[in-house]
mmCIF file of C-alpha atoms in Angstrom:
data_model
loop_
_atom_site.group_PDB
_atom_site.id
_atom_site.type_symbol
_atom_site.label_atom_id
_atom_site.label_comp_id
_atom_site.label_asym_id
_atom_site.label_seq_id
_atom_site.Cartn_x
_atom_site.Cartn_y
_atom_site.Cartn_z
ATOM 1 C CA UNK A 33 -22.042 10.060 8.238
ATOM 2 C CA UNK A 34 -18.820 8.275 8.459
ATOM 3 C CA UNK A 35 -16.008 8.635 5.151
ATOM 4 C CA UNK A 36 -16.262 5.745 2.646
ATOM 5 C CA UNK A 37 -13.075 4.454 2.454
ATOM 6 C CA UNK A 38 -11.701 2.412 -0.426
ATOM 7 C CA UNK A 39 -8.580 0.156 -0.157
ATOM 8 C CA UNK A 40 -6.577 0.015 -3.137
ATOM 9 C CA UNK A 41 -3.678 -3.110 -2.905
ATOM 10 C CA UNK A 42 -1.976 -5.341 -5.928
ATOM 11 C CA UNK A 43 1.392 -6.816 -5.849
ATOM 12 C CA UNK A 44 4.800 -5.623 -6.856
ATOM 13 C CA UNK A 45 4.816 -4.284 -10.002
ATOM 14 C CA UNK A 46 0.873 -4.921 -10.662
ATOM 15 C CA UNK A 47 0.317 -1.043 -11.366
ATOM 16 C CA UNK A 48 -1.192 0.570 -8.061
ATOM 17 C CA UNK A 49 0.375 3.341 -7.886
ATOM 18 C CA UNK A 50 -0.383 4.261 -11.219
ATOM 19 C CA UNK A 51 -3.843 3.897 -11.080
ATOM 20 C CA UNK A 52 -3.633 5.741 -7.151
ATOM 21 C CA UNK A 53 -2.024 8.737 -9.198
ATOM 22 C CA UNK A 54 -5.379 8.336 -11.367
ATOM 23 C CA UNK A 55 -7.634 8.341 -8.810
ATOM 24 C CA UNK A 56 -5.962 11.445 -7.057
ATOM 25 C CA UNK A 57 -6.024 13.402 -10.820
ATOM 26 C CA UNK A 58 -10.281 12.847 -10.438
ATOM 27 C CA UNK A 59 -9.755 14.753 -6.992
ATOM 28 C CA UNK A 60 -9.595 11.692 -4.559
ATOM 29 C CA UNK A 61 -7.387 11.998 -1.492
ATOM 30 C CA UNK A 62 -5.085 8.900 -1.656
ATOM 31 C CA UNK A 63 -2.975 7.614 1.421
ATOM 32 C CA UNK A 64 0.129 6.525 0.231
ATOM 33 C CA UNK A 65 0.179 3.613 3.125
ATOM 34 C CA UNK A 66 4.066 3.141 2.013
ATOM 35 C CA UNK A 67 5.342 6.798 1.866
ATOM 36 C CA UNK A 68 3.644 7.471 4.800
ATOM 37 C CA UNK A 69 4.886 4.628 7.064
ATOM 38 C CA UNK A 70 8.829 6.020 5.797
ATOM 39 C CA UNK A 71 7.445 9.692 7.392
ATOM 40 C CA UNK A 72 6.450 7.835 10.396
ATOM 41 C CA UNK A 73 9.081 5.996 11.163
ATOM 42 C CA UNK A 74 11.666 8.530 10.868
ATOM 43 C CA UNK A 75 9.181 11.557 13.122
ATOM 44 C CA UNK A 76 7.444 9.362 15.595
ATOM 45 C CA UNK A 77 9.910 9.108 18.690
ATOM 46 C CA UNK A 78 7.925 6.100 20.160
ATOM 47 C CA UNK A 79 8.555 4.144 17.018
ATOM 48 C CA UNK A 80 11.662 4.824 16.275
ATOM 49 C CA UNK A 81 12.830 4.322 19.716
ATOM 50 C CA UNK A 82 11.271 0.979 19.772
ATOM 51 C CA UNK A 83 13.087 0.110 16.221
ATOM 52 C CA UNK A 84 16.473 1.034 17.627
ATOM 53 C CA UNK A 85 15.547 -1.263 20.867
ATOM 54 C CA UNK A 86 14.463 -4.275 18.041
ATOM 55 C CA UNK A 87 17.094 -3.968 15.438
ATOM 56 C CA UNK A 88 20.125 -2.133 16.781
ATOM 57 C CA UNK A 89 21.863 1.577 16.047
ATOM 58 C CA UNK A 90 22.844 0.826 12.000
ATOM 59 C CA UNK A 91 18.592 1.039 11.559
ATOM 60 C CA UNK A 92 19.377 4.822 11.810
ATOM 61 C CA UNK A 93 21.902 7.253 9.868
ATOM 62 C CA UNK A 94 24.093 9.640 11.525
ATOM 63 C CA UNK A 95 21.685 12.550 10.767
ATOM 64 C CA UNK A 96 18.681 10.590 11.986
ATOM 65 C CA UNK A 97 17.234 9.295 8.269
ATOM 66 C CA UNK A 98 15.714 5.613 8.048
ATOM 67 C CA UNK A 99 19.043 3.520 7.327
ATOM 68 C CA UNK A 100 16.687 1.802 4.355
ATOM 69 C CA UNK A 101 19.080 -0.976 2.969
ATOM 70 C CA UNK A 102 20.080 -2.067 6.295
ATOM 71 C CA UNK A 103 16.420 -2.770 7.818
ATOM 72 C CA UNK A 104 15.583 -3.767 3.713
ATOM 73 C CA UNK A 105 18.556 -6.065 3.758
ATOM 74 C CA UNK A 106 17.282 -7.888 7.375
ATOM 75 C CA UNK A 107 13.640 -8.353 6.829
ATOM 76 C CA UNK A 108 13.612 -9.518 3.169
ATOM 77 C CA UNK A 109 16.079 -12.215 4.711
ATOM 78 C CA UNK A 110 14.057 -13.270 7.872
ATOM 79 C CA UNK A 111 10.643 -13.661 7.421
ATOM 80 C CA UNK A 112 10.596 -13.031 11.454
ATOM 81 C CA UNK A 113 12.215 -10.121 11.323
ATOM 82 C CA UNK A 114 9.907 -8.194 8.776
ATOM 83 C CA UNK A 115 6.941 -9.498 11.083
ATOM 84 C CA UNK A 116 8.472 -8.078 13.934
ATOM 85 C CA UNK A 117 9.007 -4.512 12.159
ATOM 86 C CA UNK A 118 5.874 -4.785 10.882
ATOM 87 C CA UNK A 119 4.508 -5.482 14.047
ATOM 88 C CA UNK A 120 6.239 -1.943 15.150
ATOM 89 C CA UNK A 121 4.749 0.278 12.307
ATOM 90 C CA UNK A 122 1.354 -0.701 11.652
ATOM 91 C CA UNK A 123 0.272 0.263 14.698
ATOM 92 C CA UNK A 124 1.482 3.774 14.326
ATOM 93 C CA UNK A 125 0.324 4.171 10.680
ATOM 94 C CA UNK A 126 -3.247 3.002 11.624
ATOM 95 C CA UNK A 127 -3.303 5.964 13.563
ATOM 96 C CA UNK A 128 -1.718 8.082 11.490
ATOM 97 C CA UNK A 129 -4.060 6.984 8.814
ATOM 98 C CA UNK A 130 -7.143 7.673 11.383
ATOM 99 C CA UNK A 131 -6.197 10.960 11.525
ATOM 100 C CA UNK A 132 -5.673 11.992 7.571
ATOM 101 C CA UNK A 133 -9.159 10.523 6.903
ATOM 102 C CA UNK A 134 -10.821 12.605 9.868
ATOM 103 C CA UNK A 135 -9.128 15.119 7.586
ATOM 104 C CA UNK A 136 -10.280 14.458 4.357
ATOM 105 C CA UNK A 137 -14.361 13.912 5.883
ATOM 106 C CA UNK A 138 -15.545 16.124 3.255
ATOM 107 C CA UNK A 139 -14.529 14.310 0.144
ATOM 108 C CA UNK A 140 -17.023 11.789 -1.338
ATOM 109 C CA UNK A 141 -14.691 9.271 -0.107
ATOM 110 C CA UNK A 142 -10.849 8.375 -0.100
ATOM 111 C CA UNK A 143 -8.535 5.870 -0.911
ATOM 112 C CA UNK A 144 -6.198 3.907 0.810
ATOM 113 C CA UNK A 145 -3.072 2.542 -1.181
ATOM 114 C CA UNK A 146 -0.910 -0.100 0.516
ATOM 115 C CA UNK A 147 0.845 -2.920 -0.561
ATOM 116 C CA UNK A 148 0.119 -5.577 1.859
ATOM 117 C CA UNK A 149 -3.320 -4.170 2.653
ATOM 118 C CA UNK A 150 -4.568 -8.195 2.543
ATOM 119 C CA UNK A 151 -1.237 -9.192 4.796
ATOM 120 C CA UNK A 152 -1.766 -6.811 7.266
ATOM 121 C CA UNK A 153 -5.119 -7.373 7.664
ATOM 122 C CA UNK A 154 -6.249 -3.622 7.501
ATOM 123 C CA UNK A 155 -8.142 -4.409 4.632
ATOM 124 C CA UNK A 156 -11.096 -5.413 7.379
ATOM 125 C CA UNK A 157 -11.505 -2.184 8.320
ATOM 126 C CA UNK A 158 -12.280 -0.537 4.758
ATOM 127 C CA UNK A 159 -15.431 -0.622 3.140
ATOM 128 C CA UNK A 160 -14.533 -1.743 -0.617
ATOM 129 C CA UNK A 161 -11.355 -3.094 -1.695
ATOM 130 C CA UNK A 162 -9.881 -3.110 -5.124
ATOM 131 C CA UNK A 163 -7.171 -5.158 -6.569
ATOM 132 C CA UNK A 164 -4.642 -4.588 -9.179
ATOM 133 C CA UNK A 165 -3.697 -7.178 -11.079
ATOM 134 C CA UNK A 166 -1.506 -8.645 -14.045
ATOM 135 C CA UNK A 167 0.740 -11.300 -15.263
ATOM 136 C CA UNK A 168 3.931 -11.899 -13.024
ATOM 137 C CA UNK A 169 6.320 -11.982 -15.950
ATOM 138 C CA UNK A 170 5.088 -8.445 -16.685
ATOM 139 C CA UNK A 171 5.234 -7.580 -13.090
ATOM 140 C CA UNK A 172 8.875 -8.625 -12.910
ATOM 141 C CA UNK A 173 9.973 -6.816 -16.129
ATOM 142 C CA UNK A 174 8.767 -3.874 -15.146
ATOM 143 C CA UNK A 175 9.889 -3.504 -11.782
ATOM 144 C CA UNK A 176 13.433 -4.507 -13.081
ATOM 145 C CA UNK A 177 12.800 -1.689 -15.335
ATOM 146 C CA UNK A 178 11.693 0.834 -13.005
ATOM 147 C CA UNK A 179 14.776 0.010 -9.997
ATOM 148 C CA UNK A 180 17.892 -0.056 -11.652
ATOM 149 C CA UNK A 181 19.915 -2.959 -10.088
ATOM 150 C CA UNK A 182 17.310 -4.202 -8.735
ATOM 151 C CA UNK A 183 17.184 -8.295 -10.221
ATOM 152 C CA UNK A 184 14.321 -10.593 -11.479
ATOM 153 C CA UNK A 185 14.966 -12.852 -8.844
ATOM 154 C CA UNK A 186 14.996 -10.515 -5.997
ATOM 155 C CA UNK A 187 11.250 -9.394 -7.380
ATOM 156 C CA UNK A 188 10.346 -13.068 -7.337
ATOM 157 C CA UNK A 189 11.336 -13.568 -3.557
ATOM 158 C CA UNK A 190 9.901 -10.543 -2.617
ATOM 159 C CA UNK A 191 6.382 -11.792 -4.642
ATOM 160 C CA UNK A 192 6.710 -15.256 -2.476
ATOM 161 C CA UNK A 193 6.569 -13.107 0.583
ATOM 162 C CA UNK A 194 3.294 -11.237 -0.436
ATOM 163 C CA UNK A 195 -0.517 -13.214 -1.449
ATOM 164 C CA UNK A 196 -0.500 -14.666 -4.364
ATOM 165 C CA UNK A 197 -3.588 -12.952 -6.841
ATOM 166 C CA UNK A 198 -5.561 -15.423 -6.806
ATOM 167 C CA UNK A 199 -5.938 -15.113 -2.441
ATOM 168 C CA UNK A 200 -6.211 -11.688 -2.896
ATOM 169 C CA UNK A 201 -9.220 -11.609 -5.727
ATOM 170 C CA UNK A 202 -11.224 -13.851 -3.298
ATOM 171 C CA UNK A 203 -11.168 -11.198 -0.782
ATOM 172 C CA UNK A 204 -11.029 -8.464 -3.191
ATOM 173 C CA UNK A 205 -14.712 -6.424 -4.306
ATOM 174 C CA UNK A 206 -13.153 -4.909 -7.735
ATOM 175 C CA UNK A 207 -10.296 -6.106 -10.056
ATOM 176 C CA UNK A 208 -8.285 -3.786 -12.237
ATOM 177 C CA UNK A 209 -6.589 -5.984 -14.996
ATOM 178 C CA UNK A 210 -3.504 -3.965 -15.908
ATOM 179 C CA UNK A 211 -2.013 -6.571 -18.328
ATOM 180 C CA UNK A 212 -2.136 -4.307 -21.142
ATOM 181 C CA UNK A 213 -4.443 -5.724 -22.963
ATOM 182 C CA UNK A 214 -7.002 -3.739 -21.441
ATOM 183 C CA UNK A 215 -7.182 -0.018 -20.828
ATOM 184 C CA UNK A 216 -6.713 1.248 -17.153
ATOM 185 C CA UNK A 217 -8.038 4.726 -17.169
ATOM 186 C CA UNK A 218 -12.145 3.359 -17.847
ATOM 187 C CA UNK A 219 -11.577 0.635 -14.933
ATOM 188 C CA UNK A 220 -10.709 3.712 -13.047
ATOM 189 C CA UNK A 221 -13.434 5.905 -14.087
ATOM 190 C CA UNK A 222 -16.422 3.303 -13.406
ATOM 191 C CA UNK A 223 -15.188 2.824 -10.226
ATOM 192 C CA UNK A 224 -14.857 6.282 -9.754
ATOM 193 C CA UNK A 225 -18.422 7.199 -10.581
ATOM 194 C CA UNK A 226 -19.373 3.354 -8.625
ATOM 195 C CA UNK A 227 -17.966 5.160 -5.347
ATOM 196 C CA UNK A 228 -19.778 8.747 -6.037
ATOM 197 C CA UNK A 229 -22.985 7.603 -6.687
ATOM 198 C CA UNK A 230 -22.621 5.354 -3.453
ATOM 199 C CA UNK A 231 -22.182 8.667 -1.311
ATOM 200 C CA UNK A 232 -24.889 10.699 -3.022
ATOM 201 C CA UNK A 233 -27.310 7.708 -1.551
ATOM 202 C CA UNK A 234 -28.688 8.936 1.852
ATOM 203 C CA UNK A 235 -27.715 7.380 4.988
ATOM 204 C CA UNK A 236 -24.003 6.466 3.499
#
């Protein structure tokens, strides 16, 4: 019986980390797609070998840490460039990512939380997908909020490089509205007890 796996995606500032952290207070292992591609790239000696290669010495600190606004500052820039990063890590995380759910086989089923699960096109490869969603005036207050220095228009460009929601809920099997006008933690638990019941069934 193979793992269920459940992607979990939504744009900046949409809330999917919040309702990840949910999902892993029920007991749900969650793959944090974007904390884990940052361990990657700064312990896997193929990848970061083939980073220095692609982008140069300043991609690395003197004491061998992820030089993060350098690489930030040349792929939110070039389009190109980010694909051709991307192109470098996604690879590696997939396995990565192969491995912790060969870990986690036990569980009822486990979630996988990445930002550009739709862009990357690993959402293919996962059984349900849901979406987080809300307004993008929201969105940009509260990641302005949350990143000091960090300014509404620099949240906008980086929103114009990901799907827009309405791409994403045509691909997407479940929506979580987190707009505040509706509460998150019952969206959460449905699905919750949606995905248990699915792995009680036999043959799943």
């Amino acid at each position: 019986m193979s793992t269920y796996q459940v992607g979990l995606t939504g744009g900046i500032g949409a809330g999917k980390s919040v309702v990840g952290r949910i999902f892993a207070l029920l007991g749900v292992p969650v793959y944090d797609s974007d904390s884990r591609a940052k361990y990657v790239m700064t312990t896997d000696g193929i990848l970061m070998s083939n980073i220095r290669k692609e982008f140069g010495e300043l991609s690395f600190n003197p004491d061998g840490s992820l030089n993060r606004s350098y690489l930030g500052d040349l792929v939110f820039r070039n389009p190109d460039q980010l694909e051709k990063l991307n192109r470098l890590v996604h690879p590696r995380v997939a396995a990565d990512y192969e491995d912790w759910v060969a870990e986690h086989a036990h569980h009822d089923y486990v979630i996988k939380e990445a930002a550009l699960l739709f862009e990357s096109g690993s959402y293919k490869q996962l059984d349900h997908i849901v979406l987080v969603v809300a307004p993008e005036p929201l969105r940009v207050n509260r990641v302005i909020n949350r990143d000091r220095g960090r300014t509404a228009d620099q949240v906008r460009r980086i929103m114009a490089q990901q799907w827009s929601d309405e791409e994403k809920i045509k691909r997407a099997d479940s929506v979580i509205r987190n707009d505040e006008s509706a509460l998150i933690i019952p969206q959460v638990l449905n699905l919750h007890e949606k995905f248990k019941a699915r792995s009680d069934q036999p043959g799943t």
